[in-house]
Short mmCIF file of C-alpha atoms in Angstrom, two decimals:
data_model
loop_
_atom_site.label_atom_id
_atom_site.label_comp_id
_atom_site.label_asym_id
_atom_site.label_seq_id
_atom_site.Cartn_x
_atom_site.Cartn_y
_atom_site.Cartn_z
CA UNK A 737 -43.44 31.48 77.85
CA UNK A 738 -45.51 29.76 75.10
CA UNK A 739 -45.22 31.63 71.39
CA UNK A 740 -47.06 31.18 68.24
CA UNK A 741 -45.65 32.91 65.40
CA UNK A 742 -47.36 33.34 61.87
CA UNK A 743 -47.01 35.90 59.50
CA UNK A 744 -48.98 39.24 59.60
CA UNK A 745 -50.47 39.59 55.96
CA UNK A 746 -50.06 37.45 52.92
CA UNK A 747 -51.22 38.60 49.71
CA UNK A 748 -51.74 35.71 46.53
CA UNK A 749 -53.50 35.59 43.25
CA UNK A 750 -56.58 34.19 42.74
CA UNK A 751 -55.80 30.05 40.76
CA UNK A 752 -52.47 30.11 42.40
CA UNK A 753 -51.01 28.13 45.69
CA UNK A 754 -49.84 30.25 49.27
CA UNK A 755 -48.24 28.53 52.28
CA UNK A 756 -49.19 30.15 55.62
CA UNK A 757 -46.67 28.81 58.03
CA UNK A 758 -47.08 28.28 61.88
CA UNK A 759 -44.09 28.18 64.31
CA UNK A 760 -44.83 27.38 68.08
CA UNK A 761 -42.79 26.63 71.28
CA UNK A 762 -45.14 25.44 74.35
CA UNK A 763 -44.81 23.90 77.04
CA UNK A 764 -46.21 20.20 75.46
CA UNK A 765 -48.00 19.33 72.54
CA UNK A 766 -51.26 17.97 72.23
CA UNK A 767 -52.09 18.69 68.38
CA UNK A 768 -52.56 21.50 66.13
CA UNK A 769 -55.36 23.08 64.95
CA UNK A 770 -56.09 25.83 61.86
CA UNK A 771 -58.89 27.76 61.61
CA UNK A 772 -60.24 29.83 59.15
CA UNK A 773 -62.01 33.89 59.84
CA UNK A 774 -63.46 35.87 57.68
CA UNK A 775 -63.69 39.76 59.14
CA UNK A 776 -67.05 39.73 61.18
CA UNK A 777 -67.45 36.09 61.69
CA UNK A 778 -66.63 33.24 64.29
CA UNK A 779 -63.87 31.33 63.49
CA UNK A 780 -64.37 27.59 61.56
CA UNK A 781 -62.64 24.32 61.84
CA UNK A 782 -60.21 23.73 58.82
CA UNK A 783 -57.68 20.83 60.11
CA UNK A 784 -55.56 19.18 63.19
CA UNK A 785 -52.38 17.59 63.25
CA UNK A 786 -51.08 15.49 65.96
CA UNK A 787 -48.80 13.38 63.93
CA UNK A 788 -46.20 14.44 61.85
CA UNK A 789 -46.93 14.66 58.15
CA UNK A 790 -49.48 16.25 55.96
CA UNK A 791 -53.12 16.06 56.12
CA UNK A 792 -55.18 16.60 53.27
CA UNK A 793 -58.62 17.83 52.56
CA UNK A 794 -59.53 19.26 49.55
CA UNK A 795 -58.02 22.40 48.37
CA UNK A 796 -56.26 22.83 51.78
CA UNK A 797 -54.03 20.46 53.17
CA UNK A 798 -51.92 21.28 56.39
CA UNK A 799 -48.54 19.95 57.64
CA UNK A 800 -46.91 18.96 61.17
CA UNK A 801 -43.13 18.88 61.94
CA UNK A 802 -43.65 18.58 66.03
CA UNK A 803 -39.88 18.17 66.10
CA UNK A 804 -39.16 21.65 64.38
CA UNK A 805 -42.13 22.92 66.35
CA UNK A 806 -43.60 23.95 62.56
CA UNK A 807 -46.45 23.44 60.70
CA UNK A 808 -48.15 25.29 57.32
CA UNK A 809 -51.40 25.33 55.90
CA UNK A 810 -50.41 24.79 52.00
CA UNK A 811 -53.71 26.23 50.21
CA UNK A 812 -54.41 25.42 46.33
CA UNK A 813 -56.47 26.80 43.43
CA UNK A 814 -57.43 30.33 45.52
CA UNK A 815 -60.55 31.45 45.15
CA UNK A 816 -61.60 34.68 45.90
CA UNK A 817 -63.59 33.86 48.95
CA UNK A 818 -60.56 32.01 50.71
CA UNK A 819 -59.70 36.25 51.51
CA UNK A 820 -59.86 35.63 55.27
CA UNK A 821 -57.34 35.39 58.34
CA UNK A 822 -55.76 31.99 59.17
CA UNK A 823 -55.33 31.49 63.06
CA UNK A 824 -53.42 28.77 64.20
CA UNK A 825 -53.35 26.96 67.52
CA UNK A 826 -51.84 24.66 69.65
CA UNK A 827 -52.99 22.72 72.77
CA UNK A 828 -50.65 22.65 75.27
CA UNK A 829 -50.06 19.73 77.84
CA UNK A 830 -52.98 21.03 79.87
CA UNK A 831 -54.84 20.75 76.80
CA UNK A 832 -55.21 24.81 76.60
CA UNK A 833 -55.40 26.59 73.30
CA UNK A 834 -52.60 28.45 72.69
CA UNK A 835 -53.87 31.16 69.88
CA UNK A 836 -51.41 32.59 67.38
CA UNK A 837 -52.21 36.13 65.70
CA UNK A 838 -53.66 35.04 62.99
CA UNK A 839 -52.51 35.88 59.26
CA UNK A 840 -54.81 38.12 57.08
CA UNK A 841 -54.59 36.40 53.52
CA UNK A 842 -55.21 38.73 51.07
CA UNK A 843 -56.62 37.51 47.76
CA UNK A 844 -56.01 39.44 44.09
CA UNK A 845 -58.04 38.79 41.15
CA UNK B 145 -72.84 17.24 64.30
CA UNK B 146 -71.13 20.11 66.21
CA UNK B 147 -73.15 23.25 66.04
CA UNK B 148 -73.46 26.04 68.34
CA UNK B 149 -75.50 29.20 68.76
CA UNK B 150 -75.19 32.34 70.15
CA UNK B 151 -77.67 34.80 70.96
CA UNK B 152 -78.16 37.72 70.41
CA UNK B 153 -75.95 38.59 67.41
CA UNK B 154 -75.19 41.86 68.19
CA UNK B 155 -76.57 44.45 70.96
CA UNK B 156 -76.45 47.98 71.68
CA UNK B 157 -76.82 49.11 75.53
CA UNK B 158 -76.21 52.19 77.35
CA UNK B 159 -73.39 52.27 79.96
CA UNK B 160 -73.76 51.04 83.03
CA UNK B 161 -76.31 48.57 81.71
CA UNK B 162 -75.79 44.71 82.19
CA UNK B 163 -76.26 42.60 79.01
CA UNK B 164 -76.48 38.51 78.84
CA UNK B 165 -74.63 36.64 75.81
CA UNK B 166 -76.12 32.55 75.94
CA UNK B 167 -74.59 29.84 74.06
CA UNK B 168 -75.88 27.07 72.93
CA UNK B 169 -74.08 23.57 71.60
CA UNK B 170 -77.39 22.11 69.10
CA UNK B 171 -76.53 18.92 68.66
CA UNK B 172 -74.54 17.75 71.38
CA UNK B 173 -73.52 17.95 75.23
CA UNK B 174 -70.86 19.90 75.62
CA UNK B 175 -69.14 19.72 79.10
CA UNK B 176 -66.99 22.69 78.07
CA UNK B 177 -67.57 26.10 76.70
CA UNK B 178 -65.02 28.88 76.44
CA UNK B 179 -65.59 33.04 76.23
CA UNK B 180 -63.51 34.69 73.73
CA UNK B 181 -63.23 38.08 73.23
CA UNK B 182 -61.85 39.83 70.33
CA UNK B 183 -61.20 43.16 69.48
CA UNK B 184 -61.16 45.01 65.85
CA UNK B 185 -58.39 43.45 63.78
CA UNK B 186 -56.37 41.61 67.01
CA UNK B 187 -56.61 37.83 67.58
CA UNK B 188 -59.12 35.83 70.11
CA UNK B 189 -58.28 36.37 73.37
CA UNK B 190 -59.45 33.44 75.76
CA UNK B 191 -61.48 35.22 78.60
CA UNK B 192 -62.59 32.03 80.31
CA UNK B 193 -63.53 28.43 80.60
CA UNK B 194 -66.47 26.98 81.42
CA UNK B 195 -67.29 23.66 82.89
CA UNK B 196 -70.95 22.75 83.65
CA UNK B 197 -71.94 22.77 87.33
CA UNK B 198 -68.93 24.34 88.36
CA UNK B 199 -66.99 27.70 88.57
CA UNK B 200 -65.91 29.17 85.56
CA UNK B 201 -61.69 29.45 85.40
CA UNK B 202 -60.72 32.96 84.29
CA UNK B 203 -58.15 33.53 82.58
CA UNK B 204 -55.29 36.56 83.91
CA UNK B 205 -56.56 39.81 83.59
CA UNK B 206 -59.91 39.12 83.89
CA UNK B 207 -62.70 40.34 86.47
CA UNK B 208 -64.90 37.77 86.97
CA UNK B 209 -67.47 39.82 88.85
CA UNK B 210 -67.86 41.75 85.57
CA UNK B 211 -68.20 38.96 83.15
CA UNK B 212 -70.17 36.73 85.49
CA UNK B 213 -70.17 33.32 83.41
CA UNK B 214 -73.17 30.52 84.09
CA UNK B 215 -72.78 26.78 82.83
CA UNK B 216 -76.08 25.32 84.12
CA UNK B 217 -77.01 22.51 81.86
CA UNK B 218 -74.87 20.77 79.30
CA UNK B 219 -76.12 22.59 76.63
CA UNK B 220 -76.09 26.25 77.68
CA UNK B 221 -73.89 28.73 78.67
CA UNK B 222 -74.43 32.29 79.87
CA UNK B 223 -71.92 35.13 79.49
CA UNK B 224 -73.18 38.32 81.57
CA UNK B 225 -71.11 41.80 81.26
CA UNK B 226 -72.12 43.69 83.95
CA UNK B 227 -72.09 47.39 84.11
CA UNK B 228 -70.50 47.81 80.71
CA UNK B 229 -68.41 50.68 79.87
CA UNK B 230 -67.65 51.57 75.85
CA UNK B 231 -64.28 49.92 76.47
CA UNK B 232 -66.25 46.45 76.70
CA UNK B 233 -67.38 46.95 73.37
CA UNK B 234 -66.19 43.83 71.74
CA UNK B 235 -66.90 40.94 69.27
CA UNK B 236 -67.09 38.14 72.20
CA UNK B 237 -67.58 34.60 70.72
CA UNK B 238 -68.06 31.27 72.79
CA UNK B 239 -66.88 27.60 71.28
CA UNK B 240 -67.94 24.49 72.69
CA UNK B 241 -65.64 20.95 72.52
CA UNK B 242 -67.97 17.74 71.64
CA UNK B 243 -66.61 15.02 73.80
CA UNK B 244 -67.69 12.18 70.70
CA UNK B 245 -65.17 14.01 68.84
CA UNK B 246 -61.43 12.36 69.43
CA UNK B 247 -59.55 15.36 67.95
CA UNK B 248 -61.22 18.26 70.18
CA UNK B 249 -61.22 20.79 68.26
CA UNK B 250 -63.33 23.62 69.02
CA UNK B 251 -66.77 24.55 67.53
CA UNK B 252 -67.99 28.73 67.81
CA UNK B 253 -70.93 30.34 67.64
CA UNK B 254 -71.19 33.04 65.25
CA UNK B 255 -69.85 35.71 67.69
CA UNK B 256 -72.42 38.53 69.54
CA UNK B 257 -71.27 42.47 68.98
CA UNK B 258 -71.27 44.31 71.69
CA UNK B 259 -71.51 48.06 71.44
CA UNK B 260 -71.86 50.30 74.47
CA UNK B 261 -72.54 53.51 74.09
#
């Protein structure tokens, strides 16, 4: 069967640095996607990796090992407002969205 | 651009009432929409896909002749839930992909709450 695996809850402090990391086996690979949810709303678009390596975009950078079938979303200076859940997905070779749980990042002043 | 609309935002119906969830990609065609469904504190769980002018693929588990799902125009999308029960109160959300995007990711409309009483 196809798995995605985060972790349930992460808790950081507000200025420092968390690492939300992604494991997946599916049946193909066709990139990796993170989004970010805050409770009530719609997801939104935060990165993709395809290739391995990191990708970076501001305060958030993400990073692709398709090899150890692993990835993390590395995110720096917290603010407050990055309190949200991370989802992470991967599209198979069918090029369906394979949805992990989601982890519930938990910010502290 | 890649924005998408839903309407309405939430909605409160009695059971055994029918109620009609449209989505709507803004600025661009999209040839694909997909249903999500998500319930209080659990992750999105893909309901369906939708291609325009043709059937809508379910996924397992379910009944498509309670969430009827319309793709007429590249544009819009129409979820229907008919004869809802309190158990299909849900947040339901629909994303579109925009084909001039290489990476495909998905774009989603701020999500419609559904409470039936």
């Amino acid at each position: 069967g196809q798995n995605i695996d985060q972790p349930t809850e992460m808790t950081a402090t507000e200025g420092a640095i968390v690492q939300i990391n992604c494991t997946y086996q599916t049946s193909g690979f066709n990139g990796l996607f993170w989004y970010q949810q805050h409770a009530g709303e719609a997801p939104t678009f935060l990165s993709y990796n395809v290739l391995d390596g990191l990708e970076e975009k501001g305060r958030f950078s993400s990073f692709l090992s398709r090899s150890k079938g692993y990835s993390y979303l590395l995110l720096k200076e917290l603010q407050m407002k990055d309190s949200a859940s991370y989802l992470c997905a991967v599209r198979d070779s069918n090029y369906q969205l394979i949805w992990g749980a989601g982890t519930k990042l938990i910010i502290k002043p | 651009g890649a924005v998408v609309s839903q309407h309405p935002s939430w909605v409160i119906c009695k059971s055994g009432t029918s109620v009609k969830i449209e989505c709507r990609s803004l600025d661009f065609q999209a040839t694909t929409m997909f249903w999500y469904r998500q319930f209080p504190k659990q992750s999105l769980m893909l309901m369906a896909t939708s291609n325009e002018g043709s059937k809508a693929t379910y996924e397992q588990g379910v009944e498509k002749d309670k969430f009827l799902i319309n793709h007429a125009s590249l544009t819009l999308s129409t979820l229907t839930v008919t004869s809802a029960h309190p158990e299909d109160s849900s947040f339901y959300i629909c994303s579109a992909t925009n084909p001039g995007l290489g990476s495909g990711e998905q774009f989603f409309g701020p999500g419609t709450r559904l409470t039936v009483l």
